[in-house]
Amino acid sequence: MTPDVYLAAKGRPLGERGFSMIELMVVVSIIIILTTAAVIGFRGNKRAYAAEDEAQKILSFFREAHQRALAQRQAQRITIDRANNLIRLADMGMLPGGDEVIINRGVLNAEVTLERPTVGGNPLTLPNAPYNYPSANFDINGTLDIYFLADGSVTNTAGYASSSPAPISFTLFFSPTPGTAPSPEQPTGNLIRAVTLFGPTASAKVWRFDTNRFIWEVN
């Protein structure tokens, strides 16, 4: 008995035999290919926005520290640890005796470097004046401590230890770690971001590098 005769004998129309194994395999293969392409594209887009995400994360920590310092009338410390890809916010005097307490912490993306990048063999230009603050000064261990004071200003470790702390202003850079750009064809220059912090008022801004200059992003 041929397959057609067998199906007819079972009461099933000849036009309703269903999919063959080969047809199913072709459909599954197409689905796998499309899914793989979507995942690769998503990873590329995620990497493209990694520096932006890190800049916004740092900005969020800065604003939280500033608001807490004013509200609590107590110094807050931000620690950026490049070696371990961590950022921490600590209140410097919530407990008797001035013991610090960790308020918030976050993990930094290892695919984003906070080193000042070079473009064309030269250190990347700073944002235009009056926002051309010097690069942040990390210590030999790759750590940066920033103190947000109760008067609304920002200083460093030396300033915090002083009876008359001097405000500090600086620039942080965010760029893809070498080898993690979305594709060889996509330039990494336009993926660079910067955050400037103005010491006297703790005003912070995020900047986007565009071809040859930084442009302030409304944030």
Short mmCIF file of N, CA and C in Angstrom, two decimals, residues 61-76 146-156 160 165-170 196-204:
data_model
loop_
_atom_site.label_atom_id
_atom_site.label_comp_id
_atom_site.label_asym_id
_atom_site.label_seq_id
_atom_site.Cartn_x
_atom_site.Cartn_y
_atom_site.Cartn_z
N PHE A 61 25.45 58.31 41.22
CA PHE A 61 26.12 58.24 42.53
C PHE A 61 26.51 59.63 43.01
N PHE A 62 27.00 60.47 42.11
CA PHE A 62 27.39 61.83 42.50
C PHE A 62 26.18 62.60 43.04
N ARG A 63 25.08 62.49 42.35
CA ARG A 63 23.88 63.24 42.76
C ARG A 63 23.33 62.71 44.08
N GLU A 64 23.38 61.40 44.26
CA GLU A 64 22.92 60.85 45.53
C GLU A 64 23.80 61.33 46.68
N ALA A 65 25.12 61.33 46.47
CA ALA A 65 26.04 61.77 47.52
C ALA A 65 25.82 63.25 47.85
N HIS A 66 25.62 64.06 46.83
CA HIS A 66 25.40 65.49 47.05
C HIS A 66 24.11 65.74 47.83
N GLN A 67 23.05 65.07 47.44
CA GLN A 67 21.76 65.24 48.12
C GLN A 67 21.83 64.77 49.57
N ARG A 68 22.51 63.66 49.81
CA ARG A 68 22.64 63.16 51.17
C ARG A 68 23.49 64.10 52.02
N ALA A 69 24.55 64.62 51.45
CA ALA A 69 25.41 65.53 52.22
C ALA A 69 24.63 66.75 52.68
N LEU A 70 23.79 67.30 51.80
CA LEU A 70 23.01 68.47 52.17
C LEU A 70 21.90 68.12 53.16
N ALA A 71 21.23 66.98 52.92
CA ALA A 71 20.11 66.60 53.78
C ALA A 71 20.57 66.14 55.15
N GLN A 72 21.66 65.38 55.21
CA GLN A 72 22.15 64.84 56.47
C GLN A 72 23.09 65.81 57.20
N ARG A 73 23.53 66.85 56.48
CA ARG A 73 24.53 67.77 57.03
C ARG A 73 25.77 67.00 57.46
N GLN A 74 26.15 66.05 56.60
CA GLN A 74 27.25 65.16 56.93
C GLN A 74 27.99 64.77 55.65
N ALA A 75 29.31 64.73 55.70
CA ALA A 75 30.11 64.39 54.53
C ALA A 75 29.80 62.98 54.02
N GLN A 76 29.80 62.86 52.70
CA GLN A 76 29.61 61.57 52.04
C GLN A 76 30.82 61.31 51.15
N ILE A 146 36.30 60.72 46.62
CA ILE A 146 35.70 62.04 46.44
C ILE A 146 34.78 62.31 47.64
N TYR A 147 34.93 63.47 48.26
CA TYR A 147 34.14 63.80 49.45
C TYR A 147 33.15 64.92 49.13
N PHE A 148 31.88 64.63 49.35
CA PHE A 148 30.81 65.61 49.19
C PHE A 148 30.51 66.17 50.59
N LEU A 149 30.73 67.45 50.76
CA LEU A 149 30.64 68.07 52.07
C LEU A 149 29.27 68.68 52.33
N ALA A 150 29.00 68.95 53.60
CA ALA A 150 27.69 69.45 54.01
C ALA A 150 27.39 70.83 53.44
N ASP A 151 28.43 71.58 53.07
CA ASP A 151 28.19 72.91 52.50
C ASP A 151 27.93 72.87 51.00
N GLY A 152 27.85 71.66 50.44
CA GLY A 152 27.53 71.51 49.02
C GLY A 152 28.74 71.43 48.11
N SER A 153 29.94 71.53 48.65
CA SER A 153 31.14 71.47 47.83
C SER A 153 31.72 70.06 47.80
N VAL A 154 32.75 69.88 46.95
CA VAL A 154 33.39 68.59 46.78
C VAL A 154 34.90 68.77 46.95
N THR A 155 35.53 67.82 47.63
CA THR A 155 36.98 67.89 47.82
C THR A 155 37.58 66.49 47.71
N ASN A 156 38.90 66.41 47.87
CA ASN A 156 39.58 65.13 47.83
C ASN A 156 40.02 64.72 49.23
N TYR A 160 39.64 66.84 52.68
CA TYR A 160 38.77 66.38 53.77
C TYR A 160 39.52 66.36 55.10
N PRO A 165 38.92 72.84 53.75
CA PRO A 165 39.02 72.05 52.52
C PRO A 165 38.83 72.90 51.27
N ALA A 166 39.71 72.69 50.31
CA ALA A 166 39.61 73.39 49.04
C ALA A 166 38.78 72.55 48.07
N PRO A 167 37.81 73.16 47.38
CA PRO A 167 37.03 72.40 46.40
C PRO A 167 37.90 71.94 45.24
N ILE A 168 37.55 70.80 44.67
CA ILE A 168 38.26 70.29 43.50
C ILE A 168 37.26 70.05 42.38
N SER A 169 37.71 70.30 41.16
CA SER A 169 36.91 70.03 39.97
C SER A 169 37.73 69.08 39.07
N PHE A 170 37.05 68.15 38.41
CA PHE A 170 37.79 67.18 37.60
C PHE A 170 36.89 66.59 36.52
N THR A 196 31.97 65.66 34.07
CA THR A 196 32.69 66.72 34.76
C THR A 196 32.01 67.01 36.08
N LEU A 197 32.81 67.28 37.11
CA LEU A 197 32.29 67.60 38.44
C LEU A 197 32.92 68.92 38.89
N PHE A 198 32.08 69.92 39.16
CA PHE A 198 32.53 71.24 39.58
C PHE A 198 32.54 71.29 41.11
N GLY A 199 33.75 71.39 41.68
CA GLY A 199 33.92 71.27 43.11
C GLY A 199 33.13 72.24 43.99
N PRO A 200 33.08 73.54 43.69
CA PRO A 200 32.40 74.47 44.59
C PRO A 200 30.91 74.20 44.78
N THR A 201 30.24 73.63 43.76
CA THR A 201 28.79 73.41 43.86
C THR A 201 28.38 71.96 43.65
N ALA A 202 29.30 71.06 43.30
CA ALA A 202 29.02 69.66 42.99
C ALA A 202 28.14 69.51 41.76
N SER A 203 28.17 70.49 40.87
CA SER A 203 27.43 70.39 39.62
C SER A 203 28.13 69.39 38.70
N ALA A 204 27.38 68.41 38.21
CA ALA A 204 27.95 67.35 37.38
C ALA A 204 27.24 67.32 36.03
#
